[in-house]
Amino acid sequence: SIVAPSSNCYALDNNSYIFDFSDWIGLPFEYDGKDLVVRFCKDVESRSSTGYVDFGRYNYFGHGSGQVKFVQEFYNGDLLNCELHSFDKKGRTAQINIIFGNCSNRLCQDERGCICNVTYDSTMCRVLVELAISCDKNGSRLFEGFTVGFHPRSWEVVYNGMTQLGFEKPHQKFSFGTEQTYVSLYLTAISSLSGLVGKPAFKVNPDKGLEVKLSGSGASGVPPTTLSPSILNVNWRCELVHDTPYEVAISIPVEGYEPIEFSLTKTCDYKQRGWATFGILSCVFMISSTLFCCIGFVYRTRVDGLDALPGMAILSACLEALSGENLGNQASWEERKYGSI
């Protein structure tokens, strides 16, 4: 599982491996030859006896090409004397080209890395810095473009293959209520890579007390795309009351990449009856009603005879009409039924 980094000081290389440098924010790298200081993912300054010149604050982290592994861009530095040379009045700017290992012309004394070279443009409004850092291990491979959200065009749970804050582990304030019997999740991926997405699996903690079933196209392994998201329905029902929320950890395998993993939590303040219980009770009610009607029918026929049953008078009249007797003689019919007065 790849959780979204705690800062924006991270980058993806050309093979979608993620490198998180959140612990390096503000780490200084000094270049004595030109009195330049790079504070990692923070700012770039030129320091001298006459004062400091700001060459921009950290803006973004991207992948490079060739020997350059990553590129950092810094904008909005000092504008003085660069009013006519800066793009969109962004002031002085800096670009940091990051390589892994040592400089080509010398070894770094600091185990974390060093500045190899510094080049200013002719206007002194932009500086290009080559920075070598030590990084001997690859990050996890990120499945870029994959999202999970509560709507077809949202990504509250997973964005760009990274699990978002609140769903990387159980959080009570992100829990679903007892009354909510299901949650629908919408999965999207880049269409050319959607076939790599497998069927999701889940684990419940504690393993008893919450009944969980997955359904929908996402549960069947239908490849999700941006234009046609897959729907993963999480159906859950509280069987046992629990003081803390239940955790449902869902894992979606992706061939060749780290699996997509996230957690949903549900509170259980009371037991919930399922549709099976409702069906059994309905069946018992119908059978009981039928038996009651049958018993009543048998009782009335034995005590009062067939004439006591509803509709028998009308049925007798119909039979007499079919036998050819006078239908207009209401009195004679009533005499036969009730006797003469």
XYZ file of C-alpha atoms in Angstrom:
341
model
C 0.000 0.000 0.000
C 1.217 3.497 -0.846
C -0.068 6.247 1.415
C -0.049 9.847 0.232
C 3.082 11.561 1.643
C 2.653 14.035 4.466
C 4.056 16.862 2.296
C 4.502 17.815 -1.353
C 8.227 17.057 -1.164
C 8.068 13.832 -3.165
C 8.515 12.797 -6.779
C 7.881 9.974 -9.228
C 10.587 8.751 -11.558
C 10.073 7.680 -15.164
C 9.072 4.165 -14.060
C 6.417 5.387 -11.581
C 8.504 4.669 -8.474
C 7.755 7.140 -5.702
C 10.450 8.806 -3.592
C 9.323 10.627 -0.465
C 11.726 13.311 0.810
C 9.454 14.767 3.492
C 12.174 14.224 6.111
C 14.585 16.328 4.043
C 12.537 19.528 3.990
C 14.808 22.451 4.849
C 17.997 20.353 4.728
C 20.770 22.785 3.630
C 23.290 22.122 0.856
C 25.978 24.811 0.544
C 28.173 25.621 -2.427
C 31.204 27.509 -1.209
C 32.423 28.571 -4.619
C 29.519 30.932 -5.221
C 28.056 31.261 -1.713
C 24.840 29.527 -2.725
C 22.613 27.607 -0.319
C 19.850 25.212 -1.346
C 17.396 24.339 1.395
C 15.780 21.190 0.129
C 12.132 21.638 -0.875
C 12.155 25.097 0.704
C 14.173 27.854 -1.010
C 17.405 28.855 -2.781
C 19.528 31.787 -1.597
C 22.736 33.476 -2.634
C 24.554 34.638 0.489
C 27.375 37.166 0.589
C 28.743 39.984 2.715
C 26.355 42.394 1.021
C 23.305 40.364 2.014
C 21.046 37.571 0.847
C 19.426 37.290 -2.577
C 16.370 35.048 -2.771
C 16.191 32.885 -5.905
C 12.760 31.500 -5.211
C 10.727 29.249 -3.009
C 9.926 25.618 -3.661
C 7.157 25.083 -6.208
C 7.125 21.512 -7.489
C 9.073 18.274 -7.795
C 9.182 16.376 -11.105
C 11.082 13.588 -12.823
C 14.050 14.358 -15.036
C 15.651 12.731 -18.056
C 18.959 11.072 -18.789
C 21.334 11.274 -15.845
C 19.079 13.773 -14.080
C 16.748 11.805 -11.833
C 14.521 14.620 -10.577
C 14.002 18.339 -11.105
C 12.925 20.914 -8.517
C 11.625 24.325 -9.544
C 11.723 27.434 -7.331
C 9.735 30.601 -8.133
C 8.941 34.057 -6.722
C 12.387 35.149 -5.604
C 13.610 38.745 -5.314
C 12.277 40.878 -8.160
C 14.816 43.724 -7.894
C 16.628 44.267 -11.223
C 14.718 41.342 -12.737
C 11.470 43.120 -13.548
C 12.079 42.863 -17.295
C 13.660 39.419 -17.304
C 11.346 37.310 -15.165
C 8.374 35.480 -16.633
C 5.032 36.813 -15.413
C 6.894 38.816 -12.748
C 7.788 35.683 -10.819
C 11.024 37.268 -9.702
C 14.242 35.300 -9.549
C 13.898 31.570 -10.160
C 16.012 28.464 -9.672
C 16.119 24.963 -11.117
C 17.713 22.100 -9.192
C 18.783 19.082 -11.250
C 19.110 16.122 -8.879
C 21.322 13.119 -9.600
C 21.912 10.003 -7.508
C 25.387 9.202 -6.245
C 28.389 11.527 -6.522
C 29.289 14.418 -8.763
C 31.095 13.609 -11.995
C 34.037 15.845 -11.058
C 34.382 15.143 -7.320
C 33.197 13.117 -4.351
C 30.748 14.516 -1.839
C 32.111 14.951 1.678
C 28.637 14.956 3.198
C 27.061 11.500 3.182
C 23.701 13.006 2.245
C 25.032 14.748 -0.870
C 26.484 17.994 -2.183
C 26.160 20.666 -4.859
C 28.203 19.783 -7.943
C 27.863 22.912 -10.027
C 26.116 26.303 -10.104
C 25.408 28.336 -13.242
C 23.760 31.773 -13.413
C 22.211 33.198 -16.548
C 23.471 36.465 -18.004
C 20.868 38.538 -16.177
C 21.552 36.918 -12.785
C 17.808 36.314 -12.536
C 17.910 32.535 -12.833
C 20.284 29.953 -11.420
C 20.798 26.340 -12.474
C 22.084 23.999 -9.750
C 23.298 20.411 -10.060
C 22.774 18.536 -6.798
C 24.014 15.007 -6.057
C 22.273 13.101 -3.273
C 22.676 9.634 -1.798
C 19.702 7.383 -2.455
C 20.491 3.687 -2.632
C 16.988 2.228 -2.674
C 13.970 2.492 -4.917
C 10.598 3.547 -3.670
C 7.385 1.615 -4.224
C 5.927 1.463 -7.708
C 2.825 3.605 -7.923
C -0.155 2.752 -10.135
C -0.638 6.251 -11.525
C -4.084 7.434 -12.559
C -6.027 5.067 -10.291
C -8.746 6.642 -8.128
C -11.373 5.488 -5.631
C -14.169 7.806 -4.537
C -17.762 7.987 -3.391
C -18.855 9.496 -6.723
C -17.844 8.701 -10.324
C -15.687 11.840 -10.537
C -14.276 12.040 -7.017
C -11.236 10.539 -5.295
C -11.679 10.911 -1.540
C -10.255 7.444 -0.795
C -7.469 6.963 -3.369
C -5.959 9.599 -5.659
C -3.389 8.836 -8.357
C -2.730 5.435 -6.782
C -2.100 6.848 -3.279
C -4.393 6.204 -0.314
C -5.578 9.492 1.135
C -5.505 10.669 4.735
C -8.380 9.198 6.719
C -8.500 5.903 4.837
C -4.942 4.623 5.297
C -5.862 3.251 8.743
C -8.929 3.226 11.027
C -10.161 6.701 11.993
C -13.244 6.994 14.175
C -14.179 10.405 12.783
C -14.287 8.892 9.281
C -16.547 6.002 10.373
C -19.882 5.196 8.766
C -22.952 5.023 10.992
C -24.811 1.923 12.096
C -27.858 2.817 9.994
C -25.837 2.852 6.743
C -26.121 -0.678 5.371
C -23.904 -0.237 2.309
C -21.291 2.043 0.720
C -20.715 2.411 -3.035
C -17.175 3.081 -4.243
C -16.305 4.139 -7.794
C -13.008 2.904 -9.283
C -11.291 4.519 -12.271
C -8.009 3.842 -14.052
C -6.208 4.735 -17.258
C -7.907 2.644 -19.943
C -4.641 1.263 -21.348
C -3.714 -0.107 -17.900
C -7.161 -1.029 -16.568
C -6.698 -4.708 -17.430
C -4.024 -4.961 -14.721
C -6.580 -4.385 -11.951
C -7.688 -7.585 -10.197
C -10.574 -8.583 -7.952
C -10.615 -6.941 -4.515
C -10.349 -8.834 -1.240
C -11.106 -7.723 2.302
C -10.464 -8.481 5.964
C -12.590 -7.455 8.931
C -11.162 -6.546 12.317
C -12.476 -7.824 14.709
C -13.283 -10.811 12.516
C -16.640 -11.486 14.205
C -19.585 -9.169 14.656
C -19.785 -7.465 11.243
C -21.094 -9.281 8.172
C -19.501 -7.907 4.984
C -20.170 -8.773 1.346
C -18.772 -7.181 -1.824
C -20.886 -6.776 -4.947
C -21.016 -4.782 -8.153
C -18.857 -4.685 -11.270
C -15.778 -3.802 -9.218
C -16.155 -6.953 -7.122
C -16.401 -9.053 -10.302
C -13.105 -7.743 -11.654
C -14.537 -5.615 -14.473
C -11.688 -3.315 -15.660
C -12.387 0.269 -14.539
C -11.797 3.208 -16.864
C -12.148 6.956 -16.554
C -15.203 7.046 -18.819
C -16.770 3.903 -17.345
C -15.964 3.521 -13.630
C -16.425 0.185 -11.889
C -18.718 0.154 -8.868
C -17.692 -1.674 -5.717
C -20.558 -2.042 -3.250
C -19.591 -2.799 0.335
C -22.646 -4.331 2.020
C -22.289 -4.623 5.775
C -24.557 -5.482 8.696
C -23.935 -5.265 12.429
C -24.373 -8.606 14.178
C -22.703 -7.672 17.461
C -22.495 -4.324 19.242
C -18.915 -3.082 19.592
C -17.413 -0.172 21.542
C -14.986 0.798 18.769
C -15.633 0.871 15.010
C -15.076 -2.238 12.916
C -12.330 -1.983 10.303
C -12.821 -3.333 6.787
C -9.406 -3.437 5.078
C -9.827 -3.672 1.297
C -6.965 -4.673 -0.999
C -7.083 -4.394 -4.804
C -4.217 -6.217 -6.563
C -2.569 -4.576 -9.570
C -0.239 -6.648 -11.726
C 3.309 -5.260 -11.629
C 2.502 -2.557 -9.067
C 1.944 -2.163 -5.358
C -1.618 -3.187 -4.398
C -4.186 -0.503 -3.693
C -5.121 -0.758 -0.020
C -7.448 1.323 2.116
C -9.601 0.967 5.232
C -13.267 1.710 5.848
C -14.699 1.809 9.365
C -18.250 1.276 10.607
C -19.757 1.819 14.038
C -22.168 -0.752 15.473
C -24.301 0.774 18.225
C -27.059 -1.840 17.853
C -27.790 -5.102 16.048
C -29.259 -5.001 12.568
C -31.742 -7.547 11.226
C -30.994 -8.782 7.754
C -33.346 -9.476 4.844
C -33.247 -13.199 5.662
C -34.817 -12.562 9.069
C -37.469 -10.336 7.493
C -38.273 -13.025 4.917
C -38.657 -15.730 7.567
C -40.981 -13.558 9.655
C -43.074 -12.712 6.578
C -43.357 -16.393 5.666
C -44.447 -17.311 9.197
C -47.089 -14.558 9.116
C -48.526 -15.740 5.782
C -48.712 -19.376 6.899
C -50.345 -18.388 10.195
C -52.938 -16.251 8.390
C -53.778 -19.096 6.003
C -54.200 -21.602 8.837
C -56.417 -19.160 10.763
C -58.705 -18.693 7.754
C -58.959 -22.451 7.182
C -59.827 -23.121 10.827
C -62.504 -20.403 10.726
C -63.987 -21.883 7.546
C -64.230 -25.381 9.031
C -65.728 -24.066 12.276
C -68.518 -22.044 10.626
C -69.510 -24.837 8.261
C -69.837 -27.273 11.143
C -71.821 -24.927 13.413
C -74.050 -22.912 11.045
C -73.934 -24.927 7.870
C -72.967 -23.730 4.441
C -75.596 -20.934 4.442
C -73.679 -19.153 7.196
C -70.685 -18.632 4.991
C -70.321 -15.287 3.182
C -71.642 -15.338 -0.387
C -73.659 -18.534 -0.105
C -76.985 -16.672 -0.552
C -75.820 -15.191 -3.849
C -74.472 -18.558 -4.966
C -77.866 -20.210 -4.244
C -79.691 -17.550 -6.272
C -77.381 -18.123 -9.214
C -77.974 -21.876 -9.070
C -81.768 -21.356 -9.039
C -81.517 -19.063 -12.051
C -79.621 -21.714 -13.945
C -82.265 -24.332 -12.993
C -85.052 -22.194 -14.547
C -86.958 -21.045 -11.466
C -88.671 -17.598 -11.242
C -86.017 -15.050 -10.303
C -88.614 -12.376 -9.564
C -90.240 -14.400 -6.810
C -88.111 -12.987 -4.037
C -90.597 -13.978 -1.348
C -90.670 -17.673 -2.267
C -86.873 -17.746 -2.305
C -86.691 -16.140 1.116
C -89.302 -18.595 2.429
C -87.202 -21.508 1.324
C -84.155 -19.931 2.908
C -85.610 -18.721 6.191
C -89.038 -20.391 6.336
C -92.527 -18.777 6.174
C -93.647 -16.347 8.859
